[in-house]
JSON list of C-alpha atoms in Angstrom, two decimals:
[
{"chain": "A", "resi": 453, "resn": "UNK", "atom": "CA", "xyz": [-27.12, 44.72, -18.15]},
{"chain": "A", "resi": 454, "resn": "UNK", "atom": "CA", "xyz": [-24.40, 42.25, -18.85]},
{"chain": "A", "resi": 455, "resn": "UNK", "atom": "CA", "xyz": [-21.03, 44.89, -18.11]},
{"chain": "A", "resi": 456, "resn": "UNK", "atom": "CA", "xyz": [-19.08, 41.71, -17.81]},
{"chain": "A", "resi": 457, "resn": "UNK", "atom": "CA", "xyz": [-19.40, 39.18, -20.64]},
{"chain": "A", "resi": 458, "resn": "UNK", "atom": "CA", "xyz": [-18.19, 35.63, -20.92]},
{"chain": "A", "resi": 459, "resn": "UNK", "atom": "CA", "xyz": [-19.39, 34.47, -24.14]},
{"chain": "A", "resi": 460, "resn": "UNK", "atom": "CA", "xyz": [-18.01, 30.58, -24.28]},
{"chain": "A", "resi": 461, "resn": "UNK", "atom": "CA", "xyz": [-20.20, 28.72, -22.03]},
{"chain": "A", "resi": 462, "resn": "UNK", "atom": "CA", "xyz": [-18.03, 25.80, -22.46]},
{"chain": "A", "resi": 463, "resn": "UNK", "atom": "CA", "xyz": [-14.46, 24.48, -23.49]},
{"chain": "A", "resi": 464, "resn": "UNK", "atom": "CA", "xyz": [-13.06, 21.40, -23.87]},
{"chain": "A", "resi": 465, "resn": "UNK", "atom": "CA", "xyz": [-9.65, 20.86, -24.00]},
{"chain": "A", "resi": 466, "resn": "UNK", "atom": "CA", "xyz": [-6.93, 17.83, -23.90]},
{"chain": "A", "resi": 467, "resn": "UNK", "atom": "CA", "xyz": [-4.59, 17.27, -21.27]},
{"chain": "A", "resi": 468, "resn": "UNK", "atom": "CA", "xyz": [-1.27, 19.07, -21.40]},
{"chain": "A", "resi": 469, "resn": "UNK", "atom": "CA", "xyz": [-2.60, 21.72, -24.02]},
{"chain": "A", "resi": 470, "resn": "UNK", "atom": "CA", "xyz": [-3.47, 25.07, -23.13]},
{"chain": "A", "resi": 471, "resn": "UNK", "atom": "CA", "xyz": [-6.74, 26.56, -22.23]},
{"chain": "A", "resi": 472, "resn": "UNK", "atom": "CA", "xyz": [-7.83, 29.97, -23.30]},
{"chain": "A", "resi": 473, "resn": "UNK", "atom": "CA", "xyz": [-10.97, 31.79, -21.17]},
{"chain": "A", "resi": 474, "resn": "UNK", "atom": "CA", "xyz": [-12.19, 34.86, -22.96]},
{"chain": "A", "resi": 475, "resn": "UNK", "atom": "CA", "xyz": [-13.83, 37.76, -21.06]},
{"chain": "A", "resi": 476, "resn": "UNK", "atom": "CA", "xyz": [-14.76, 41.17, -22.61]},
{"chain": "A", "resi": 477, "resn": "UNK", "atom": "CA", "xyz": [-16.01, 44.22, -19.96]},
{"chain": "A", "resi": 478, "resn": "UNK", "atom": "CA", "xyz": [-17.95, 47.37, -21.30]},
{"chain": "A", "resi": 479, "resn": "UNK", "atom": "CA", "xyz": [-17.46, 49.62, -17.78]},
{"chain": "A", "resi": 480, "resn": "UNK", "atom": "CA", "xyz": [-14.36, 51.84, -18.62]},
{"chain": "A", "resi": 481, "resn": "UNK", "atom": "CA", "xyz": [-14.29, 52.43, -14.63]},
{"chain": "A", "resi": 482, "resn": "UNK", "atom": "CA", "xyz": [-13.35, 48.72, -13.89]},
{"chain": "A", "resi": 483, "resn": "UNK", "atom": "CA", "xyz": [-10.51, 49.27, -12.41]},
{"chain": "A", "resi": 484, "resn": "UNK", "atom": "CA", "xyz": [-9.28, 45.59, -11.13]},
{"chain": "A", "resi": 485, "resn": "UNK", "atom": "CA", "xyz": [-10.22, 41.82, -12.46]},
{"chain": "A", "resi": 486, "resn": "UNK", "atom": "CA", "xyz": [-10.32, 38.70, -10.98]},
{"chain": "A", "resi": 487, "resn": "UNK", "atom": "CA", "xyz": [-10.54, 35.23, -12.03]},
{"chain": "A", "resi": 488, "resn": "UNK", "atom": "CA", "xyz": [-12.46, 32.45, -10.06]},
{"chain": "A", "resi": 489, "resn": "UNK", "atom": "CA", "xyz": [-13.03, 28.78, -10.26]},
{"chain": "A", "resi": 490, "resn": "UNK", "atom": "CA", "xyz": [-15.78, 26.92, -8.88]},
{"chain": "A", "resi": 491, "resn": "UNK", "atom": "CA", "xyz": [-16.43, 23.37, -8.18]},
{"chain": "A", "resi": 492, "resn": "UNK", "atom": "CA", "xyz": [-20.33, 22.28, -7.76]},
{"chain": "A", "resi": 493, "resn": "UNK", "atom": "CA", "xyz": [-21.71, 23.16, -4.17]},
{"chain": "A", "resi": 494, "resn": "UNK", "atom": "CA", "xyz": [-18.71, 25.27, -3.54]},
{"chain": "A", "resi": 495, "resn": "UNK", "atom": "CA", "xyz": [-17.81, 29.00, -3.69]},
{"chain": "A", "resi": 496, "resn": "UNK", "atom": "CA", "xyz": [-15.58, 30.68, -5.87]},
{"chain": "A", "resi": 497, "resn": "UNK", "atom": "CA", "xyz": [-11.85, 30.33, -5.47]},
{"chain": "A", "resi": 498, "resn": "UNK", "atom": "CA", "xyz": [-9.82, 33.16, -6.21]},
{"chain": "A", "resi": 499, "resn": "UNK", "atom": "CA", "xyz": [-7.10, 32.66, -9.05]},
{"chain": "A", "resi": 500, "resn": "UNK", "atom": "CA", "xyz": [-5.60, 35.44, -10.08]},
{"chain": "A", "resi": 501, "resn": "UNK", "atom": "CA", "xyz": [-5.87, 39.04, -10.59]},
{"chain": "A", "resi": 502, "resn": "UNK", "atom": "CA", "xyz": [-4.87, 41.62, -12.43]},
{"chain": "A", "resi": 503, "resn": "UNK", "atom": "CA", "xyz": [-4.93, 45.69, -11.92]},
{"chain": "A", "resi": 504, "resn": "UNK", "atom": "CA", "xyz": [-6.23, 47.81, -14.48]},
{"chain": "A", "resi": 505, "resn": "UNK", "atom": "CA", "xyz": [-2.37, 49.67, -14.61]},
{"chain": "A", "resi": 506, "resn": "UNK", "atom": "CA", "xyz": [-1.22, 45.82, -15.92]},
{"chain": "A", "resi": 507, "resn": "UNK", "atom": "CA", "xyz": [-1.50, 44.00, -18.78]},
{"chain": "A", "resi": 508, "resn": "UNK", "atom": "CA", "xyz": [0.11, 40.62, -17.72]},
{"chain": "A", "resi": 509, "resn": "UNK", "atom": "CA", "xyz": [-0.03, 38.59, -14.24]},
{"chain": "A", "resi": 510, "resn": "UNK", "atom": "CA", "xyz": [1.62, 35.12, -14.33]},
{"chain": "A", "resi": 511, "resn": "UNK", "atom": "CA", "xyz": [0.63, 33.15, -11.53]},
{"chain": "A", "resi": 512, "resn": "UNK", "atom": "CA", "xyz": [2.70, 29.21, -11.76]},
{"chain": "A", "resi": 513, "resn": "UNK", "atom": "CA", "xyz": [0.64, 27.88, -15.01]},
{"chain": "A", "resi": 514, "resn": "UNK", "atom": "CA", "xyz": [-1.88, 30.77, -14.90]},
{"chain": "A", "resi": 515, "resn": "UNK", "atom": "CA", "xyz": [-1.13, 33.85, -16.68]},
{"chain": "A", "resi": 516, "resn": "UNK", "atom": "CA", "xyz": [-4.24, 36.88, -17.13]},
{"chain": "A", "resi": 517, "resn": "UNK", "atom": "CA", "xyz": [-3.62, 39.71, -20.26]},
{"chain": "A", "resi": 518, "resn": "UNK", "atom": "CA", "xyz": [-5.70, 42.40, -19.79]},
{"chain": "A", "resi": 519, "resn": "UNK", "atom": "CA", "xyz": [-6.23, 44.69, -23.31]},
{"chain": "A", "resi": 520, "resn": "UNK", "atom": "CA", "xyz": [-8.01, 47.99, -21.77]},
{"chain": "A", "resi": 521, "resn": "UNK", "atom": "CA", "xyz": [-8.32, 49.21, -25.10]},
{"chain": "A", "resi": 522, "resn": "UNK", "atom": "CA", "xyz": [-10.37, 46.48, -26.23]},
{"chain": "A", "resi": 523, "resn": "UNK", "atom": "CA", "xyz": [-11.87, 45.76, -22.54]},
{"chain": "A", "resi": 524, "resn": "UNK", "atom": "CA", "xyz": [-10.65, 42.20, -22.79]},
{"chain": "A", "resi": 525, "resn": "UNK", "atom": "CA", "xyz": [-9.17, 40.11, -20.39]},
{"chain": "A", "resi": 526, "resn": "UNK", "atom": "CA", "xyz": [-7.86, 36.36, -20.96]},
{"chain": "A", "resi": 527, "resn": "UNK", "atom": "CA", "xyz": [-7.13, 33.78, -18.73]},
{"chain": "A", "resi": 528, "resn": "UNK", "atom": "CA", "xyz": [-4.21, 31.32, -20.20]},
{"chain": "A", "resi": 529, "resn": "UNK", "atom": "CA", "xyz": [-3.76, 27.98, -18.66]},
{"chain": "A", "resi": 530, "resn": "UNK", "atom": "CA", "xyz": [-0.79, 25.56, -19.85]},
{"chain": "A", "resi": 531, "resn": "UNK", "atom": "CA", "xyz": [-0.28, 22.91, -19.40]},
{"chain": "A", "resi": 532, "resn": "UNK", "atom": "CA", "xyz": [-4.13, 21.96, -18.54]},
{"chain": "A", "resi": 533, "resn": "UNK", "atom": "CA", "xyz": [-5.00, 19.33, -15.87]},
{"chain": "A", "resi": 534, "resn": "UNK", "atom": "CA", "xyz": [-7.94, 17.49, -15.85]},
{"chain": "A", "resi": 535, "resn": "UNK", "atom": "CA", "xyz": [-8.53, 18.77, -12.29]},
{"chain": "A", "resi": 536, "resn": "UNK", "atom": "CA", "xyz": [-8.36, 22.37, -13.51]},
{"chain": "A", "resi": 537, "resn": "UNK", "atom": "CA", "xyz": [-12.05, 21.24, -14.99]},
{"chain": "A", "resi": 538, "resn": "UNK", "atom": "CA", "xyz": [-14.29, 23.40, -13.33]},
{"chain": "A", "resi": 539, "resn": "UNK", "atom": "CA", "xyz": [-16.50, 26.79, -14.26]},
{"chain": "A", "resi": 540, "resn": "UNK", "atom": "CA", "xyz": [-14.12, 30.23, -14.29]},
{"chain": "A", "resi": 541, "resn": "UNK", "atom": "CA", "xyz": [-15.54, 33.01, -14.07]},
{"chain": "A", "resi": 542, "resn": "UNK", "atom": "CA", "xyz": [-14.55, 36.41, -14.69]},
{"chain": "A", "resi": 543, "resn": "UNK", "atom": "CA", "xyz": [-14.87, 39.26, -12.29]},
{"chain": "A", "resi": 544, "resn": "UNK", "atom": "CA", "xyz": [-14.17, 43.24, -12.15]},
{"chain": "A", "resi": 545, "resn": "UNK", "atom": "CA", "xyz": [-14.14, 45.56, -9.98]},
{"chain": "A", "resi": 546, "resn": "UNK", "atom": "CA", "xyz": [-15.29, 49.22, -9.75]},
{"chain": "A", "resi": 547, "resn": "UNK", "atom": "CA", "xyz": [-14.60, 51.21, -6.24]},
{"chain": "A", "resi": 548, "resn": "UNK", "atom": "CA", "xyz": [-15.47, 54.42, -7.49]},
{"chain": "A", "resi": 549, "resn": "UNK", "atom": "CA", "xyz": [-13.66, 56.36, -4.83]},
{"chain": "A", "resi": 550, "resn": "UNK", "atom": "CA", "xyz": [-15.54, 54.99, -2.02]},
{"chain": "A", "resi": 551, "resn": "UNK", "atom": "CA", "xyz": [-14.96, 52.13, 0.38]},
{"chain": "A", "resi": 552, "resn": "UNK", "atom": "CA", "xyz": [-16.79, 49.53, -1.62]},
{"chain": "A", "resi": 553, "resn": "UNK", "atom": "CA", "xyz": [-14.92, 47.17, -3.52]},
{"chain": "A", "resi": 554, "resn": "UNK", "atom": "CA", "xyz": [-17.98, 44.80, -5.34]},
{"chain": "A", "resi": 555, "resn": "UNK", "atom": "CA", "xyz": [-17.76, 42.92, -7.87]},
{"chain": "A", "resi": 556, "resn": "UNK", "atom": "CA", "xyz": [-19.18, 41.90, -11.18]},
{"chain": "A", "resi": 557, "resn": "UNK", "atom": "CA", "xyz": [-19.27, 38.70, -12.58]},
{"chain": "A", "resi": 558, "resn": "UNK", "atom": "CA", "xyz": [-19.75, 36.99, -15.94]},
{"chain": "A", "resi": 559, "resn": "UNK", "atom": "CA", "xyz": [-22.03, 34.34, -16.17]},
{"chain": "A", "resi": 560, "resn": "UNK", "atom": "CA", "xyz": [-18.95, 32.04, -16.20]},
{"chain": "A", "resi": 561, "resn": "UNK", "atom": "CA", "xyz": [-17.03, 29.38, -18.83]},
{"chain": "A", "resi": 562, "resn": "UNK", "atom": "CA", "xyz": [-17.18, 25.48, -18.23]},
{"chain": "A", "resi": 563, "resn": "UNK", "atom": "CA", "xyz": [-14.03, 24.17, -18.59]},
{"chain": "A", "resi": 564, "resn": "UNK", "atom": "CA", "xyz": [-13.36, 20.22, -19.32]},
{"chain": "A", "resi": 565, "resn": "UNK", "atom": "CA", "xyz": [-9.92, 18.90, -19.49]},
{"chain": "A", "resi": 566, "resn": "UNK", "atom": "CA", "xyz": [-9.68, 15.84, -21.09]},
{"chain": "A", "resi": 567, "resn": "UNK", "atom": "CA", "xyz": [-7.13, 13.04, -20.16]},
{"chain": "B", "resi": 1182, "resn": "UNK", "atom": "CA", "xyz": [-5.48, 28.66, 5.97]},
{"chain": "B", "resi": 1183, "resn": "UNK", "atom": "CA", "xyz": [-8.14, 30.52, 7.10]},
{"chain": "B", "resi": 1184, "resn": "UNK", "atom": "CA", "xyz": [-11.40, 30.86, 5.42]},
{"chain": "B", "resi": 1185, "resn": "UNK", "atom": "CA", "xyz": [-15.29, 32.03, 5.13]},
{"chain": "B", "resi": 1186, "resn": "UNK", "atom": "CA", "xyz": [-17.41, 29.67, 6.46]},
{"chain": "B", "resi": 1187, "resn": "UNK", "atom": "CA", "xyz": [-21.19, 29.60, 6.17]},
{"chain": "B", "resi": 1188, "resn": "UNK", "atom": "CA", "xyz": [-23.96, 28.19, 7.92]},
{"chain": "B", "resi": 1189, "resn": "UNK", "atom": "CA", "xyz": [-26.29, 26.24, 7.37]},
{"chain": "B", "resi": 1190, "resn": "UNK", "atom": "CA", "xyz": [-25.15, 24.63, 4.62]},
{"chain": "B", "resi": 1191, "resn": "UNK", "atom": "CA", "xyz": [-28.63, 24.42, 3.46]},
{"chain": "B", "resi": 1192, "resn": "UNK", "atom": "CA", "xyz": [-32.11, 26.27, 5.24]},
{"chain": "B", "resi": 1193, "resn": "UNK", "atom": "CA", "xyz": [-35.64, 25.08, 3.72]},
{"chain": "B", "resi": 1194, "resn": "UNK", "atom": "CA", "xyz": [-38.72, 27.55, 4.74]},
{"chain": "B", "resi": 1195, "resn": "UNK", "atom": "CA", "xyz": [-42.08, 28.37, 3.86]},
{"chain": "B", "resi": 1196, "resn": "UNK", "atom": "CA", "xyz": [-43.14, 31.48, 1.74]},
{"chain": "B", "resi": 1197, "resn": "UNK", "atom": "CA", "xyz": [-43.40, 34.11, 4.54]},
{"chain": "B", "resi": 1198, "resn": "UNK", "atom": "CA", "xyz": [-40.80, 33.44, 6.80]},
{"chain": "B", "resi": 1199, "resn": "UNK", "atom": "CA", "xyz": [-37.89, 35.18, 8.50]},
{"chain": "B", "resi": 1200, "resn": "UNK", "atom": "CA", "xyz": [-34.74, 33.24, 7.33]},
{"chain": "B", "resi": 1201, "resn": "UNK", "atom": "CA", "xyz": [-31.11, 34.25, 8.67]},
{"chain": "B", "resi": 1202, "resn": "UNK", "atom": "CA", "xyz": [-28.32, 33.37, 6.85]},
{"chain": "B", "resi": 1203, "resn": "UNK", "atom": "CA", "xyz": [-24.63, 33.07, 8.64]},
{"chain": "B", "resi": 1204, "resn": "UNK", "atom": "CA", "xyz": [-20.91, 33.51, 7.94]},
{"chain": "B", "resi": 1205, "resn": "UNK", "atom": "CA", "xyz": [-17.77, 34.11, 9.59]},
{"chain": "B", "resi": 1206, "resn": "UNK", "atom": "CA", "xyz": [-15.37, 36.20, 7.37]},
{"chain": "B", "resi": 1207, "resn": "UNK", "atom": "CA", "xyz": [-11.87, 35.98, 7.62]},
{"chain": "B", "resi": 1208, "resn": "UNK", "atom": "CA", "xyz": [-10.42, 37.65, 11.07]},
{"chain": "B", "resi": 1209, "resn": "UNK", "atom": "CA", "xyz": [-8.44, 39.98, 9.84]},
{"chain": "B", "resi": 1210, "resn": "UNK", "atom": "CA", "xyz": [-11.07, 41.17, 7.08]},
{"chain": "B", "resi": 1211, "resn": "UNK", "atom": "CA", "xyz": [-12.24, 44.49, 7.22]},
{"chain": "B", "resi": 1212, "resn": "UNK", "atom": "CA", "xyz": [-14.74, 44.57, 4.13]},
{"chain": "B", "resi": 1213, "resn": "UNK", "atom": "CA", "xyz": [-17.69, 42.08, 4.11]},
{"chain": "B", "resi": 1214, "resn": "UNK", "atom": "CA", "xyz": [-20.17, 41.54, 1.03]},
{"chain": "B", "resi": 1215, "resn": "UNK", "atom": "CA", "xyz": [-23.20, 39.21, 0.52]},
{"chain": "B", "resi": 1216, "resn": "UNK", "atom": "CA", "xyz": [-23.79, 37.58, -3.26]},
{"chain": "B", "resi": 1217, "resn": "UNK", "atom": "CA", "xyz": [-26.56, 35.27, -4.29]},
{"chain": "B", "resi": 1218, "resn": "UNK", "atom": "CA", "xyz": [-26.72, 32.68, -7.60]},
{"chain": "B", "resi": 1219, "resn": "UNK", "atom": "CA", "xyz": [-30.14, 31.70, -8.79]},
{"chain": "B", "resi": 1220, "resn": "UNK", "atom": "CA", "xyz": [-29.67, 28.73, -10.76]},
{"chain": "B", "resi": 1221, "resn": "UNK", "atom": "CA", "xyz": [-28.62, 28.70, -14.00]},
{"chain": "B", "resi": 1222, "resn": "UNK", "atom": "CA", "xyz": [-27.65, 32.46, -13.79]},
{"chain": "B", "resi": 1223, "resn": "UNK", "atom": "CA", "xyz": [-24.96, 34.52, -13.29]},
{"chain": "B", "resi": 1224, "resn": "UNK", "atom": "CA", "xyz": [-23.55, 35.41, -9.34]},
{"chain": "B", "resi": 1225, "resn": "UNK", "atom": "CA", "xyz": [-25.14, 38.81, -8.29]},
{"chain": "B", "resi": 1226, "resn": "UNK", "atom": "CA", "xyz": [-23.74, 41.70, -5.87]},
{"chain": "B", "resi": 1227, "resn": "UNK", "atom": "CA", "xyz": [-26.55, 42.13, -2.84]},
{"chain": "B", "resi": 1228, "resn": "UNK", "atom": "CA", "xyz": [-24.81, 44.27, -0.57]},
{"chain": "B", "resi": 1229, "resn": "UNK", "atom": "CA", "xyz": [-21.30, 45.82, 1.19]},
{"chain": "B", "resi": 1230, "resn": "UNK", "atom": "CA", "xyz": [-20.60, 46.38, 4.66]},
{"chain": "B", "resi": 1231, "resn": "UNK", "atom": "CA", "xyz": [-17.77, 48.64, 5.67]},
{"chain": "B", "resi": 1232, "resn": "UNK", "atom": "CA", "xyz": [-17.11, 49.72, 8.89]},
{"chain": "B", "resi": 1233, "resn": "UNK", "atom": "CA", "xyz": [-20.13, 48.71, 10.59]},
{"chain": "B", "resi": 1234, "resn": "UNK", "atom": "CA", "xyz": [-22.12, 50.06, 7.84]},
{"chain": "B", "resi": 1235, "resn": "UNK", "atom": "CA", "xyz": [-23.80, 49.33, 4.74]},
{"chain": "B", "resi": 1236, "resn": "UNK", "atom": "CA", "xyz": [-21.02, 50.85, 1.68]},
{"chain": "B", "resi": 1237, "resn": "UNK", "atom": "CA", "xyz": [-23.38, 49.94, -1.09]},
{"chain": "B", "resi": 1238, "resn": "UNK", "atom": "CA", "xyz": [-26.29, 47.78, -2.20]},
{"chain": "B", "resi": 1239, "resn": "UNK", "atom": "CA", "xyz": [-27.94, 46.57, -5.29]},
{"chain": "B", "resi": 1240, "resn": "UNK", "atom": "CA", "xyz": [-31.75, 46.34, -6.26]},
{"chain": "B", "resi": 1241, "resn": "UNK", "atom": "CA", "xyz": [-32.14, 43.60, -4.90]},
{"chain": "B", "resi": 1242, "resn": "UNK", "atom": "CA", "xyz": [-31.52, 44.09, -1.73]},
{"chain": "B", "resi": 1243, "resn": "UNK", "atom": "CA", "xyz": [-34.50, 45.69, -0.86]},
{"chain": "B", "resi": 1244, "resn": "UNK", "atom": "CA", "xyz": [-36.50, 46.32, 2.90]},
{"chain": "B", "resi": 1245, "resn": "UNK", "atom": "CA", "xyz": [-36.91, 42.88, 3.24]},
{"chain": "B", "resi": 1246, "resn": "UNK", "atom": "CA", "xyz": [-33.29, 41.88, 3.60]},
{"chain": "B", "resi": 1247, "resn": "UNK", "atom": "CA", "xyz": [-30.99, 43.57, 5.77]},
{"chain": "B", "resi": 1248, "resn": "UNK", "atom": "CA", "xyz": [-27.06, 42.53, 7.28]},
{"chain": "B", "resi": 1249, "resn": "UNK", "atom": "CA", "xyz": [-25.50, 43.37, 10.60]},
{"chain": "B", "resi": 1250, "resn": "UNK", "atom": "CA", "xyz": [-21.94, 42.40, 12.45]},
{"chain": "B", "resi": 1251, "resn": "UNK", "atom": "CA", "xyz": [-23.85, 41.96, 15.92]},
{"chain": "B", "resi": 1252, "resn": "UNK", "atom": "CA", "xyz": [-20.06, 40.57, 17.18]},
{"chain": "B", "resi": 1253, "resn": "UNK", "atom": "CA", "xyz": [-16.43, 41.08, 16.23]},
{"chain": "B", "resi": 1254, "resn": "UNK", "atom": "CA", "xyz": [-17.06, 38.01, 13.96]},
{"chain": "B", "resi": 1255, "resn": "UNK", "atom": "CA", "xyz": [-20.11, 36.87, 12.41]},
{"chain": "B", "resi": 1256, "resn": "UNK", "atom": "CA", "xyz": [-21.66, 38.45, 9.07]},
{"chain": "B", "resi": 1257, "resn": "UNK", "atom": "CA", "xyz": [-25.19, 37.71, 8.47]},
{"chain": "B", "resi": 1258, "resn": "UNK", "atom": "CA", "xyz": [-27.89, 38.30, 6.17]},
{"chain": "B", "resi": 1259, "resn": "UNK", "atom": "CA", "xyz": [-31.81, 38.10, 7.24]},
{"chain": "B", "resi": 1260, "resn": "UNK", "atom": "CA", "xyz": [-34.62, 38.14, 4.92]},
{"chain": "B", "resi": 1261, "resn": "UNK", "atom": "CA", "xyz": [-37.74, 38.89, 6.61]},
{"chain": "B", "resi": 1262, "resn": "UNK", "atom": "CA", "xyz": [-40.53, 37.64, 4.63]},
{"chain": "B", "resi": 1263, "resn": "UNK", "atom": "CA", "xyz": [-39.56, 35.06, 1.92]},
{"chain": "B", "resi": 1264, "resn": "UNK", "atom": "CA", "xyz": [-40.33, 34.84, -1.21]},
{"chain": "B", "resi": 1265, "resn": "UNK", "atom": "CA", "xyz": [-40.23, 32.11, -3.90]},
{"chain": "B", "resi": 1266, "resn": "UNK", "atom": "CA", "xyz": [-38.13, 33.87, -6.23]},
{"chain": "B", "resi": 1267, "resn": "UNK", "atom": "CA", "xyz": [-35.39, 34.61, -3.18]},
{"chain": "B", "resi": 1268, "resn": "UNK", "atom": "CA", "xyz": [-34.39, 30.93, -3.67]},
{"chain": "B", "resi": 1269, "resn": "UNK", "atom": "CA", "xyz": [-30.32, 30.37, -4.68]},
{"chain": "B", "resi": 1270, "resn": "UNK", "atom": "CA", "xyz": [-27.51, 30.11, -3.74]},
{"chain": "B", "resi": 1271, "resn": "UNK", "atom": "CA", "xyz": [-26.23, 32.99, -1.02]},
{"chain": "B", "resi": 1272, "resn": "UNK", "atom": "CA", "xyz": [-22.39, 33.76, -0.85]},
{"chain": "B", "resi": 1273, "resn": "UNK", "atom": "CA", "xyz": [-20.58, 35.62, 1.57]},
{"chain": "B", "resi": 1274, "resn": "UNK", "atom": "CA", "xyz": [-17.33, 36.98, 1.17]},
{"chain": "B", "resi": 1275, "resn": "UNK", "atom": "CA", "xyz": [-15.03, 39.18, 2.47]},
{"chain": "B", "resi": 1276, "resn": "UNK", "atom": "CA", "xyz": [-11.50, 41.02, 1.63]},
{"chain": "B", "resi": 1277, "resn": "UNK", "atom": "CA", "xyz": [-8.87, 43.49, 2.84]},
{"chain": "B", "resi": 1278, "resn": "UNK", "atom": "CA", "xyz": [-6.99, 41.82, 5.86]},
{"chain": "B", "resi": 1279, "resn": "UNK", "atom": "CA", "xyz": [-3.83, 43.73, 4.97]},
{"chain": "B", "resi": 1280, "resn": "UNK", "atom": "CA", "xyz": [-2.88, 46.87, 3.50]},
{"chain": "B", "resi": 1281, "resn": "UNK", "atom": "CA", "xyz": [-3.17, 47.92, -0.31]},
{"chain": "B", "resi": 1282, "resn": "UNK", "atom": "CA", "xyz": [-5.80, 47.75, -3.20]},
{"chain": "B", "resi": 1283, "resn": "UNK", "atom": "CA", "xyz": [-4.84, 44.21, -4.01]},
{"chain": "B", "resi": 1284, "resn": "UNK", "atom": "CA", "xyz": [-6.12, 42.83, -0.51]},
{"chain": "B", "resi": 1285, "resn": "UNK", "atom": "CA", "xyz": [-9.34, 44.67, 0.05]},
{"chain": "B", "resi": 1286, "resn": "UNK", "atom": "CA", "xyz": [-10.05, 43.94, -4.34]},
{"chain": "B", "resi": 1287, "resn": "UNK", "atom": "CA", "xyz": [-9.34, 40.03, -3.79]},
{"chain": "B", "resi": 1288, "resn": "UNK", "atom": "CA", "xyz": [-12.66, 38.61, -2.33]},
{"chain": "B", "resi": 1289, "resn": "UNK", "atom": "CA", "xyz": [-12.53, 35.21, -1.05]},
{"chain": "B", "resi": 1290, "resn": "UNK", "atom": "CA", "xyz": [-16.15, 33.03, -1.08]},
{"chain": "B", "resi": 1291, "resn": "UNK", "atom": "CA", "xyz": [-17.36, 31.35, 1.34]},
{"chain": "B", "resi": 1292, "resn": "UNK", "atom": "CA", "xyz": [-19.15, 27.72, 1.02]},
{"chain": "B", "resi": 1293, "resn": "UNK", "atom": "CA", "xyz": [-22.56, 28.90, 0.43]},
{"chain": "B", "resi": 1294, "resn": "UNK", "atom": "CA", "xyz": [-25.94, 28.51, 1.81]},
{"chain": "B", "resi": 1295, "resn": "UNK", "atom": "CA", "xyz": [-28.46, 26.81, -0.85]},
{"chain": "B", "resi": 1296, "resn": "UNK", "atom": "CA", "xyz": [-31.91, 28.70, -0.14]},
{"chain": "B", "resi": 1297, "resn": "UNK", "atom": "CA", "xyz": [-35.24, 27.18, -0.59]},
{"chain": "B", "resi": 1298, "resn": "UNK", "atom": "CA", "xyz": [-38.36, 28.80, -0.02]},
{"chain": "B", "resi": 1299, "resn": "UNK", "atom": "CA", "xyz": [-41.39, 26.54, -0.75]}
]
């Protein structure tokens, strides 16, 4: 049951250009989205987010656009580092009313920035 | 900055055993969550804890695991009877140290403890 899709498993990108992650969702009741990075042997590191009333965040050289009626999100970087290299993954969240805020995640996009 | 941390790093046990896994959210956190990663595959949600109570919890998370807040600031997760396929990657996390949907939505990770069961 793959409600959160990340179809790239990998890009590779040069330095200084910019890096497009994909992510398409198929619960309409996602109602906030998250992007994470994560190192080997680490946790994820929150990015940036973006609520489901949004369709743009800009975060410094990160920017998320969220379509809701194509239940896509994308996550631009630009310029790329090569330390940005490092698996994103996308995330969404459904509370449905309550007082539980989980999350589900894609199965997550290797990134490589090339110097 | 503050941040989750996890402990051990690392726990090796045999089939059958009781295994408890450790974290300290974030003081000010008020919503706690346990994730695993088998390798190769994608994170997956185990179970929320709200309030000194369990909000929600997956399939996985069956009678053999179970969480509790036994102080004002560990968060852990016990599996009572390993099995092989219980090996990954376990994540805590928690969220909501100030007021509005962005804080208690924005989840932040601990470390991780890498699970073995042999």
């Amino acid at each position: 049951d793959q409600q959160v899709k990340q179809n790239s498993p990998s890009l590779s990108v040069q330095e200084g250009r910019i890096s497009i992650l994909n992510c398409d969702y198929t619960n309409s009741m996602f109602d906030y989205f998250l992007w994470y990075k994560k190192y080997p042997a680490e946790g994820p590191t929150f990015l940036i987010s973006i609520s489901s009333i949004k369709d743009k965040n800009e975060d410094g050289r990160f920017t998320v656009f969220l379509n809701k009626s194509a239940k896509h999100l994308s996550l631009h970087i630009v310029p790329s580092q090569p330390g940005d290299s490092a698996v994103y993954f996308c995330a969404a969240s459904d509370r449905g009313g309550g007082s539980n805020y989980k999350l589900t995640f894609g199965k997550g996009t290797l990134l490589t920035v090339n110097p | 900055e503050p941040e989750v941390t996890q402990t051990p790093s690392h726990q090796v046990t045999q089939m059958g055993q009781e295994v408890i896994l450790r974290c300290v959210p974030i003081s000010n956190h008020l919503y706690f969550y346990w994730y695993r990663q088998i390798l190769g595959q994608k994170v997956e949600f185990l179970v929320s804890f709200y309030n000194n109570e369990i909000s929600e919890k997956s399939e996985i998370f069956d009678d053999q695991f179970s969480v509790e807040r036994p102080d004002g600031s560990n968060f852990t997760l016990k599996i009572r009877s390993t099995k092989l396929e219980d090996s990954a990657m376990y994540f805590c996390a928690s969220s909501g140290g100030a007021i509005g949907e962005k804080a208690k939505n924005i989840q932040y990770f601990g470390a991780g403890t890498r699970l073995s069961v042999l």
